[in-house]
Structures are given as C-alpha cells and as structure tokens.
Amino acid sequence: MPRNAAAKSSGPASLPVRERSYRARTIKRFRRTGQDVEALDQQIISVLQEDHPQSVRHVFYRLTDPRLACHVEKSDRGYRHVQGRLVKLREAGRVPYGWIADATRRGYFVSTFSSAGNFVERMASLYRADLWQHADSCCEVWVESRSLGSVIQPLCNELAVDLYPSGGFASLSFIYDAAKSINAENDGRPLRIFYIGDYDPAGVLIDKKIEQGIRSHLDADVDMTFERIGITLEQIKQYDLPQKPRKEGDKRSPEVEFTVEAEAMPARILRALLRGRIEALLPANALQVAKVAEESEREGLRMMARLFEDDSDG
C-alpha cells in the first residue's frame, strides 16, 4: 500500500454517500461595505431624530422596511446588527443615550439628605398635582414587556397613570399585588385598564390571563374594564405591520395565523394611540390646570426649604 493511501482513504470522497451529505459546509455570509454601514447608520439616526425615545426593537422594525435603500433582514441576525450599530453610534456620540429606552435593567438607590431644608427642596421637584381628581374614572396601563414599557413610561408619568410591565405571563404575586393596590385605592369610580401586547399565539392569551387573575382578587364593589388597545388584527392591516410566521408545533390559539410584535408598531403611533385613550378620560385642560397648580405649590415648598435652612444657620 502506498504511504499516503491511508490519508487518501480518510478524505471526503472515501466516506459513505449518506455520511458525506451531512458534513458541515462553509456558509457564505453577506458582508456590508463601509459605505453600506454608513448608509445604515444614517437611516438609524434619521429614525431616532424623527421619534425618540424608542427601544432597540422598535428601531429594528423600522429598518426592516424593504422600501429603505439600506434595510436589514427580518431575523435575529438583522436585529443583532441594528443593536450593534446602535452601540457604536452611542459610543461615538452620534446618537444620544437618552434616545434609546431600556427599562429592563434598573439600579436600586437610597436617598439621603444633608438637612431638612435640603429634603424639602428636593421633594419640591417631585410634587405632582392630581390630574384625576375630577375625572369620572381612573386608569392604569399594562404592557407585555419591560422593553415596551420603557417606551411609553414618559407618557404615563406625564399623565399620572400607573404602568405595569407584566414580563409575559405575569406571576401570581405580581397580579395579586396589583389587585390589592386597586382595592386599596378604590373610591367608587370605574377603573379602565388599557393593555398593549404582541399579536401571537401566546400574546393573545396573556391579557386574558392577566384580566382573569386581577378579577379573582378584586373586591365586589370594584368596577373594572380591561381592554386590549394593541396590537390588534385591525391595526396590523391599517399600519401594514411586519409579520412573522407562527412557530411550528405551537398548539395555542390556532386562529392566529402569524405573529406581530408590539414593537413592530412605530413608537410615535403607539404613544399617540395611548395618549388619545387616556386623555379621553380626563377633564378638559386637566393637564394644563395641574401644571399651574404644581408650580405654585412647588414655589411654596421651596420657600419652606429656605426657612429650614435659615433656622439651621441661626
């Protein structure tokens, strides 16, 4: 036998046909040129200049639009590419950090104060007038994910509405605590809960499960209405939201033929939709009246802080 016969026999051609067909092959991947990357960066910046804050996933869905000159593929790889570019753009100072919303990671802090006057002065900036004092009903907002919550949190803060990110199917403890809070704050007015979540086999069940869980712990005299305001089948058609095929083997909600994530709806449209529903429950000009009252009360608190400081100096 020739010296290299053994080596030759171990090559791919010597393997059985069935075994050869399962050998790993080199995958040719598309690589963007520097010019392509800059074009994509400019589109990311443009999307965020037009509307911010947005989550990374919101930006990703905007960039999957095939009408864009330099769009990304609608896949996990496309998402990672947008995510990576956003890291580079923020580190380079081309995108402000505050333009990307992320409430999924939070620190926990302890507040301390140098004096009673310092405490009152800092608390003055936190004073909020009650927008809902003269409203006929109360309101809460629930969303499926913390990522989604981070995009609408500034709006909820502005309109003094409690926000609950469920993180998918909410835990029993989370739902129980929310219901207990509703019972404690019940003043006889109806409570309206607006929900936003994915349209997919699991997503269309989550809001039903949350509503069922809350109702099981409510006092008998609590009048609650729970409404999904997004994502709905009508909105998918109206805004031509990008769809993905449902996962094979998922037996839940067979009537749902495809999936659409809530982040597929542009953030500005989502916020406008939610603002309209919340403000419809408030008295006319409630926000403007509250802002005037807040500034007056804050000035009174600042004067009190100065009196505390004067006493401590004396």
PDB file of N, CA and C in Angstrom, residues 231-299:
ATOM      1  N   ILE A 231     -51.612  44.946  20.324  1.00  0.00           N
ATOM      2  CA  ILE A 231     -51.743  45.031  18.883  1.00  0.00           C
ATOM      3  C   ILE A 231     -52.975  44.238  18.477  1.00  0.00           C
ATOM      4  N   THR A 232     -53.752  44.798  17.553  1.00  0.00           N
ATOM      5  CA  THR A 232     -54.964  44.127  17.109  1.00  0.00           C
ATOM      6  C   THR A 232     -54.839  43.788  15.626  1.00  0.00           C
ATOM      7  N   LEU A 233     -55.678  42.882  15.188  1.00  0.00           N
ATOM      8  CA  LEU A 233     -55.665  42.482  13.783  1.00  0.00           C
ATOM      9  C   LEU A 233     -55.969  43.674  12.883  1.00  0.00           C
ATOM     10  N   GLU A 234     -56.860  44.551  13.316  1.00  0.00           N
ATOM     11  CA  GLU A 234     -57.193  45.744  12.531  1.00  0.00           C
ATOM     12  C   GLU A 234     -55.989  46.666  12.387  1.00  0.00           C
ATOM     13  N   GLN A 235     -55.207  46.821  13.460  1.00  0.00           N
ATOM     14  CA  GLN A 235     -54.016  47.679  13.404  1.00  0.00           C
ATOM     15  C   GLN A 235     -52.948  47.090  12.487  1.00  0.00           C
ATOM     16  N   ILE A 236     -52.825  45.782  12.491  1.00  0.00           N
ATOM     17  CA  ILE A 236     -51.855  45.128  11.616  1.00  0.00           C
ATOM     18  C   ILE A 236     -52.145  45.467  10.158  1.00  0.00           C
ATOM     19  N   LYS A 237     -53.433  45.437   9.803  1.00  0.00           N
ATOM     20  CA  LYS A 237     -53.824  45.771   8.444  1.00  0.00           C
ATOM     21  C   LYS A 237     -53.691  47.267   8.181  1.00  0.00           C
ATOM     22  N   GLN A 238     -54.124  48.086   9.124  1.00  0.00           N
ATOM     23  CA  GLN A 238     -54.131  49.539   8.939  1.00  0.00           C
ATOM     24  C   GLN A 238     -52.727  50.103   8.748  1.00  0.00           C
ATOM     25  N   TYR A 239     -51.774  49.622   9.558  1.00  0.00           N
ATOM     26  CA  TYR A 239     -50.420  50.158   9.518  1.00  0.00           C
ATOM     27  C   TYR A 239     -49.441  49.265   8.760  1.00  0.00           C
ATOM     28  N   ASP A 240     -49.945  48.196   8.162  1.00  0.00           N
ATOM     29  CA  ASP A 240     -49.118  47.278   7.386  1.00  0.00           C
ATOM     30  C   ASP A 240     -47.911  46.825   8.209  1.00  0.00           C
ATOM     31  N   LEU A 241     -48.172  46.329   9.413  1.00  0.00           N
ATOM     32  CA  LEU A 241     -47.097  45.953  10.329  1.00  0.00           C
ATOM     33  C   LEU A 241     -46.426  44.660   9.862  1.00  0.00           C
ATOM     34  N   PRO A 242     -45.093  44.584  10.014  1.00  0.00           N
ATOM     35  CA  PRO A 242     -44.360  43.384   9.562  1.00  0.00           C
ATOM     36  C   PRO A 242     -44.765  42.143  10.342  1.00  0.00           C
ATOM     37  N   GLN A 243     -44.952  41.043   9.615  1.00  0.00           N
ATOM     38  CA  GLN A 243     -45.409  39.786  10.205  1.00  0.00           C
ATOM     39  C   GLN A 243     -44.329  38.717  10.120  1.00  0.00           C
ATOM     40  N   LYS A 244     -44.427  37.759  11.035  1.00  0.00           N
ATOM     41  CA  LYS A 244     -43.566  36.585  11.003  1.00  0.00           C
ATOM     42  C   LYS A 244     -44.447  35.346  11.105  1.00  0.00           C
ATOM     43  N   PRO A 245     -44.024  34.233  10.507  1.00  0.00           N
ATOM     44  CA  PRO A 245     -44.820  33.010  10.626  1.00  0.00           C
ATOM     45  C   PRO A 245     -44.860  32.523  12.067  1.00  0.00           C
ATOM     46  N   ARG A 246     -45.959  31.943  12.477  1.00  0.00           N
ATOM     47  CA  ARG A 246     -46.044  31.397  13.825  1.00  0.00           C
ATOM     48  C   ARG A 246     -45.154  30.171  13.951  1.00  0.00           C
ATOM     49  N   LYS A 247     -44.724  29.876  15.143  1.00  0.00           N
ATOM     50  CA  LYS A 247     -43.837  28.752  15.369  1.00  0.00           C
ATOM     51  C   LYS A 247     -44.555  27.438  15.105  1.00  0.00           C
ATOM     52  N   GLU A 248     -43.867  26.559  14.392  1.00  0.00           N
ATOM     53  CA  GLU A 248     -44.438  25.241  14.138  1.00  0.00           C
ATOM     54  C   GLU A 248     -44.549  24.462  15.450  1.00  0.00           C
ATOM     55  N   GLY A 249     -45.629  23.763  15.586  1.00  0.00           N
ATOM     56  CA  GLY A 249     -45.817  22.958  16.782  1.00  0.00           C
ATOM     57  C   GLY A 249     -46.518  23.663  17.920  1.00  0.00           C
ATOM     58  N   ASP A 250     -46.684  25.004  17.830  1.00  0.00           N
ATOM     59  CA  ASP A 250     -47.386  25.749  18.875  1.00  0.00           C
ATOM     60  C   ASP A 250     -48.888  25.520  18.697  1.00  0.00           C
ATOM     61  N   LYS A 251     -49.498  24.845  19.644  1.00  0.00           N
ATOM     62  CA  LYS A 251     -50.905  24.465  19.532  1.00  0.00           C
ATOM     63  C   LYS A 251     -51.856  25.540  20.065  1.00  0.00           C
ATOM     64  N   ARG A 252     -51.304  26.588  20.686  1.00  0.00           N
ATOM     65  CA  ARG A 252     -52.161  27.615  21.263  1.00  0.00           C
ATOM     66  C   ARG A 252     -52.762  28.516  20.178  1.00  0.00           C
ATOM     67  N   SER A 253     -53.938  29.011  20.430  1.00  0.00           N
ATOM     68  CA  SER A 253     -54.615  29.996  19.585  1.00  0.00           C
ATOM     69  C   SER A 253     -54.483  29.669  18.101  1.00  0.00           C
ATOM     70  N   PRO A 254     -55.083  28.588  17.644  1.00  0.00           N
ATOM     71  CA  PRO A 254     -54.956  28.202  16.231  1.00  0.00           C
ATOM     72  C   PRO A 254     -55.518  29.237  15.269  1.00  0.00           C
ATOM     73  N   GLU A 255     -56.367  30.141  15.746  1.00  0.00           N
ATOM     74  CA  GLU A 255     -56.927  31.171  14.872  1.00  0.00           C
ATOM     75  C   GLU A 255     -55.904  32.251  14.502  1.00  0.00           C
ATOM     76  N   VAL A 256     -54.786  32.312  15.249  1.00  0.00           N
ATOM     77  CA  VAL A 256     -53.735  33.294  14.964  1.00  0.00           C
ATOM     78  C   VAL A 256     -52.799  32.700  13.916  1.00  0.00           C
ATOM     79  N   GLU A 257     -52.829  33.234  12.715  1.00  0.00           N
ATOM     80  CA  GLU A 257     -52.100  32.647  11.592  1.00  0.00           C
ATOM     81  C   GLU A 257     -50.671  33.148  11.462  1.00  0.00           C
ATOM     82  N   PHE A 258     -50.333  34.262  12.121  1.00  0.00           N
ATOM     83  CA  PHE A 258     -48.985  34.832  12.051  1.00  0.00           C
ATOM     84  C   PHE A 258     -48.725  35.611  13.328  1.00  0.00           C
ATOM     85  N   THR A 259     -47.511  36.100  13.499  1.00  0.00           N
ATOM     86  CA  THR A 259     -47.169  36.841  14.711  1.00  0.00           C
ATOM     87  C   THR A 259     -46.703  38.246  14.356  1.00  0.00           C
ATOM     88  N   VAL A 260     -47.066  39.185  15.214  1.00  0.00           N
ATOM     89  CA  VAL A 260     -46.625  40.579  15.089  1.00  0.00           C
ATOM     90  C   VAL A 260     -46.280  41.082  16.488  1.00  0.00           C
ATOM     91  N   GLU A 261     -45.037  41.495  16.687  1.00  0.00           N
ATOM     92  CA  GLU A 261     -44.633  42.018  17.980  1.00  0.00           C
ATOM     93  C   GLU A 261     -45.153  43.436  18.159  1.00  0.00           C
ATOM     94  N   ALA A 262     -45.428  43.805  19.404  1.00  0.00           N
ATOM     95  CA  ALA A 262     -45.946  45.145  19.679  1.00  0.00           C
ATOM     96  C   ALA A 262     -44.963  46.223  19.234  1.00  0.00           C
ATOM     97  N   GLU A 263     -43.664  45.902  19.322  1.00  0.00           N
ATOM     98  CA  GLU A 263     -42.650  46.879  18.903  1.00  0.00           C
ATOM     99  C   GLU A 263     -42.633  47.106  17.396  1.00  0.00           C
ATOM    100  N   ALA A 264     -43.384  46.284  16.649  1.00  0.00           N
ATOM    101  CA  ALA A 264     -43.457  46.497  15.204  1.00  0.00           C
ATOM    102  C   ALA A 264     -44.231  47.763  14.875  1.00  0.00           C
ATOM    103  N   MET A 265     -45.101  48.211  15.783  1.00  0.00           N
ATOM    104  CA  MET A 265     -45.812  49.469  15.575  1.00  0.00           C
ATOM    105  C   MET A 265     -44.874  50.623  15.932  1.00  0.00           C
ATOM    106  N   PRO A 266     -44.687  51.596  15.028  1.00  0.00           N
ATOM    107  CA  PRO A 266     -43.805  52.727  15.328  1.00  0.00           C
ATOM    108  C   PRO A 266     -44.153  53.373  16.663  1.00  0.00           C
ATOM    109  N   ALA A 267     -43.120  53.734  17.429  1.00  0.00           N
ATOM    110  CA  ALA A 267     -43.318  54.221  18.799  1.00  0.00           C
ATOM    111  C   ALA A 267     -44.214  55.448  18.847  1.00  0.00           C
ATOM    112  N   ARG A 268     -44.059  56.350  17.879  1.00  0.00           N
ATOM    113  CA  ARG A 268     -44.855  57.585  17.919  1.00  0.00           C
ATOM    114  C   ARG A 268     -46.352  57.281  17.736  1.00  0.00           C
ATOM    115  N   ILE A 269     -46.663  56.289  16.897  1.00  0.00           N
ATOM    116  CA  ILE A 269     -48.061  55.903  16.691  1.00  0.00           C
ATOM    117  C   ILE A 269     -48.611  55.239  17.943  1.00  0.00           C
ATOM    118  N   LEU A 270     -47.793  54.403  18.559  1.00  0.00           N
ATOM    119  CA  LEU A 270     -48.207  53.716  19.782  1.00  0.00           C
ATOM    120  C   LEU A 270     -48.484  54.724  20.893  1.00  0.00           C
ATOM    121  N   ARG A 271     -47.581  55.697  21.053  1.00  0.00           N
ATOM    122  CA  ARG A 271     -47.775  56.701  22.099  1.00  0.00           C
ATOM    123  C   ARG A 271     -48.991  57.580  21.807  1.00  0.00           C
ATOM    124  N   ALA A 272     -49.179  57.934  20.541  1.00  0.00           N
ATOM    125  CA  ALA A 272     -50.333  58.765  20.181  1.00  0.00           C
ATOM    126  C   ALA A 272     -51.642  58.027  20.456  1.00  0.00           C
ATOM    127  N   LEU A 273     -51.666  56.732  20.143  1.00  0.00           N
ATOM    128  CA  LEU A 273     -52.848  55.914  20.406  1.00  0.00           C
ATOM    129  C   LEU A 273     -53.157  55.885  21.894  1.00  0.00           C
ATOM    130  N   LEU A 274     -52.132  55.637  22.702  1.00  0.00           N
ATOM    131  CA  LEU A 274     -52.329  55.546  24.143  1.00  0.00           C
ATOM    132  C   LEU A 274     -52.711  56.906  24.730  1.00  0.00           C
ATOM    133  N   ARG A 275     -52.064  57.965  24.284  1.00  0.00           N
ATOM    134  CA  ARG A 275     -52.384  59.310  24.780  1.00  0.00           C
ATOM    135  C   ARG A 275     -53.850  59.647  24.516  1.00  0.00           C
ATOM    136  N   GLY A 276     -54.314  59.335  23.310  1.00  0.00           N
ATOM    137  CA  GLY A 276     -55.697  59.622  22.969  1.00  0.00           C
ATOM    138  C   GLY A 276     -56.684  58.910  23.880  1.00  0.00           C
ATOM    139  N   ARG A 277     -56.403  57.643  24.192  1.00  0.00           N
ATOM    140  CA  ARG A 277     -57.317  56.867  25.030  1.00  0.00           C
ATOM    141  C   ARG A 277     -57.309  57.382  26.471  1.00  0.00           C
ATOM    142  N   ILE A 278     -56.113  57.749  26.971  1.00  0.00           N
ATOM    143  CA  ILE A 278     -56.028  58.232  28.360  1.00  0.00           C
ATOM    144  C   ILE A 278     -56.648  59.617  28.490  1.00  0.00           C
ATOM    145  N   GLU A 279     -56.288  60.544  27.598  1.00  0.00           N
ATOM    146  CA  GLU A 279     -56.775  61.919  27.716  1.00  0.00           C
ATOM    147  C   GLU A 279     -58.292  61.993  27.540  1.00  0.00           C
ATOM    148  N   ALA A 280     -58.885  61.011  26.847  1.00  0.00           N
ATOM    149  CA  ALA A 280     -60.339  60.993  26.694  1.00  0.00           C
ATOM    150  C   ALA A 280     -61.043  60.778  28.036  1.00  0.00           C
ATOM    151  N   LEU A 281     -60.310  60.254  29.022  1.00  0.00           N
ATOM    152  CA  LEU A 281     -60.888  60.022  30.347  1.00  0.00           C
ATOM    153  C   LEU A 281     -60.711  61.213  31.279  1.00  0.00           C
ATOM    154  N   LEU A 282     -59.865  62.165  30.909  1.00  0.00           N
ATOM    155  CA  LEU A 282     -59.560  63.312  31.762  1.00  0.00           C
ATOM    156  C   LEU A 282     -60.484  64.489  31.456  1.00  0.00           C
ATOM    157  N   PRO A 283     -60.751  65.352  32.451  1.00  0.00           N
ATOM    158  CA  PRO A 283     -61.500  66.574  32.178  1.00  0.00           C
ATOM    159  C   PRO A 283     -60.719  67.464  31.203  1.00  0.00           C
ATOM    160  N   ALA A 284     -61.409  68.321  30.495  1.00  0.00           N
ATOM    161  CA  ALA A 284     -60.767  69.229  29.532  1.00  0.00           C
ATOM    162  C   ALA A 284     -59.729  70.093  30.238  1.00  0.00           C
ATOM    163  N   ASN A 285     -58.557  70.224  29.615  1.00  0.00           N
ATOM    164  CA  ASN A 285     -57.464  71.066  30.112  1.00  0.00           C
ATOM    165  C   ASN A 285     -56.939  70.616  31.480  1.00  0.00           C
ATOM    166  N   ALA A 286     -57.164  69.364  31.853  1.00  0.00           N
ATOM    167  CA  ALA A 286     -56.723  68.900  33.173  1.00  0.00           C
ATOM    168  C   ALA A 286     -55.217  69.014  33.328  1.00  0.00           C
ATOM    169  N   LEU A 287     -54.467  68.677  32.263  1.00  0.00           N
ATOM    170  CA  LEU A 287     -53.012  68.717  32.349  1.00  0.00           C
ATOM    171  C   LEU A 287     -52.518  70.142  32.509  1.00  0.00           C
ATOM    172  N   GLN A 288     -53.066  71.089  31.753  1.00  0.00           N
ATOM    173  CA  GLN A 288     -52.648  72.486  31.836  1.00  0.00           C
ATOM    174  C   GLN A 288     -52.971  73.073  33.215  1.00  0.00           C
ATOM    175  N   VAL A 289     -54.146  72.788  33.740  1.00  0.00           N
ATOM    176  CA  VAL A 289     -54.542  73.285  35.061  1.00  0.00           C
ATOM    177  C   VAL A 289     -53.627  72.713  36.142  1.00  0.00           C
ATOM    178  N   ALA A 290     -53.297  71.424  36.013  1.00  0.00           N
ATOM    179  CA  ALA A 290     -52.442  70.782  37.007  1.00  0.00           C
ATOM    180  C   ALA A 290     -51.039  71.382  37.011  1.00  0.00           C
ATOM    181  N   LYS A 291     -50.520  71.714  35.842  1.00  0.00           N
ATOM    182  CA  LYS A 291     -49.169  72.285  35.762  1.00  0.00           C
ATOM    183  C   LYS A 291     -49.093  73.642  36.466  1.00  0.00           C
ATOM    184  N   VAL A 292     -50.125  74.460  36.322  1.00  0.00           N
ATOM    185  CA  VAL A 292     -50.158  75.760  37.004  1.00  0.00           C
ATOM    186  C   VAL A 292     -50.195  75.561  38.516  1.00  0.00           C
ATOM    187  N   ALA A 293     -51.027  74.624  38.968  1.00  0.00           N
ATOM    188  CA  ALA A 293     -51.132  74.344  40.397  1.00  0.00           C
ATOM    189  C   ALA A 293     -49.815  73.790  40.941  1.00  0.00           C
ATOM    190  N   GLU A 294     -49.168  72.933  40.162  1.00  0.00           N
ATOM    191  CA  GLU A 294     -47.901  72.340  40.597  1.00  0.00           C
ATOM    192  C   GLU A 294     -46.839  73.400  40.822  1.00  0.00           C
ATOM    193  N   GLU A 295     -46.702  74.331  39.904  1.00  0.00           N
ATOM    194  CA  GLU A 295     -45.659  75.345  40.035  1.00  0.00           C
ATOM    195  C   GLU A 295     -45.901  76.228  41.255  1.00  0.00           C
ATOM    196  N   SER A 296     -47.164  76.543  41.527  1.00  0.00           N
ATOM    197  CA  SER A 296     -47.489  77.343  42.702  1.00  0.00           C
ATOM    198  C   SER A 296     -47.130  76.603  43.992  1.00  0.00           C
ATOM    199  N   GLU A 297     -47.493  75.334  44.061  1.00  0.00           N
ATOM    200  CA  GLU A 297     -47.201  74.547  45.256  1.00  0.00           C
ATOM    201  C   GLU A 297     -45.697  74.316  45.421  1.00  0.00           C
ATOM    202  N   ARG A 298     -45.001  74.115  44.313  1.00  0.00           N
ATOM    203  CA  ARG A 298     -43.558  73.896  44.396  1.00  0.00           C
ATOM    204  C   ARG A 298     -42.847  75.139  44.911  1.00  0.00           C
ATOM    205  N   GLU A 299     -43.294  76.294  44.491  1.00  0.00           N
ATOM    206  CA  GLU A 299     -42.679  77.530  44.979  1.00  0.00           C
ATOM    207  C   GLU A 299     -42.895  77.661  46.485  1.00  0.00           C
TER     208      GLU A 299
END
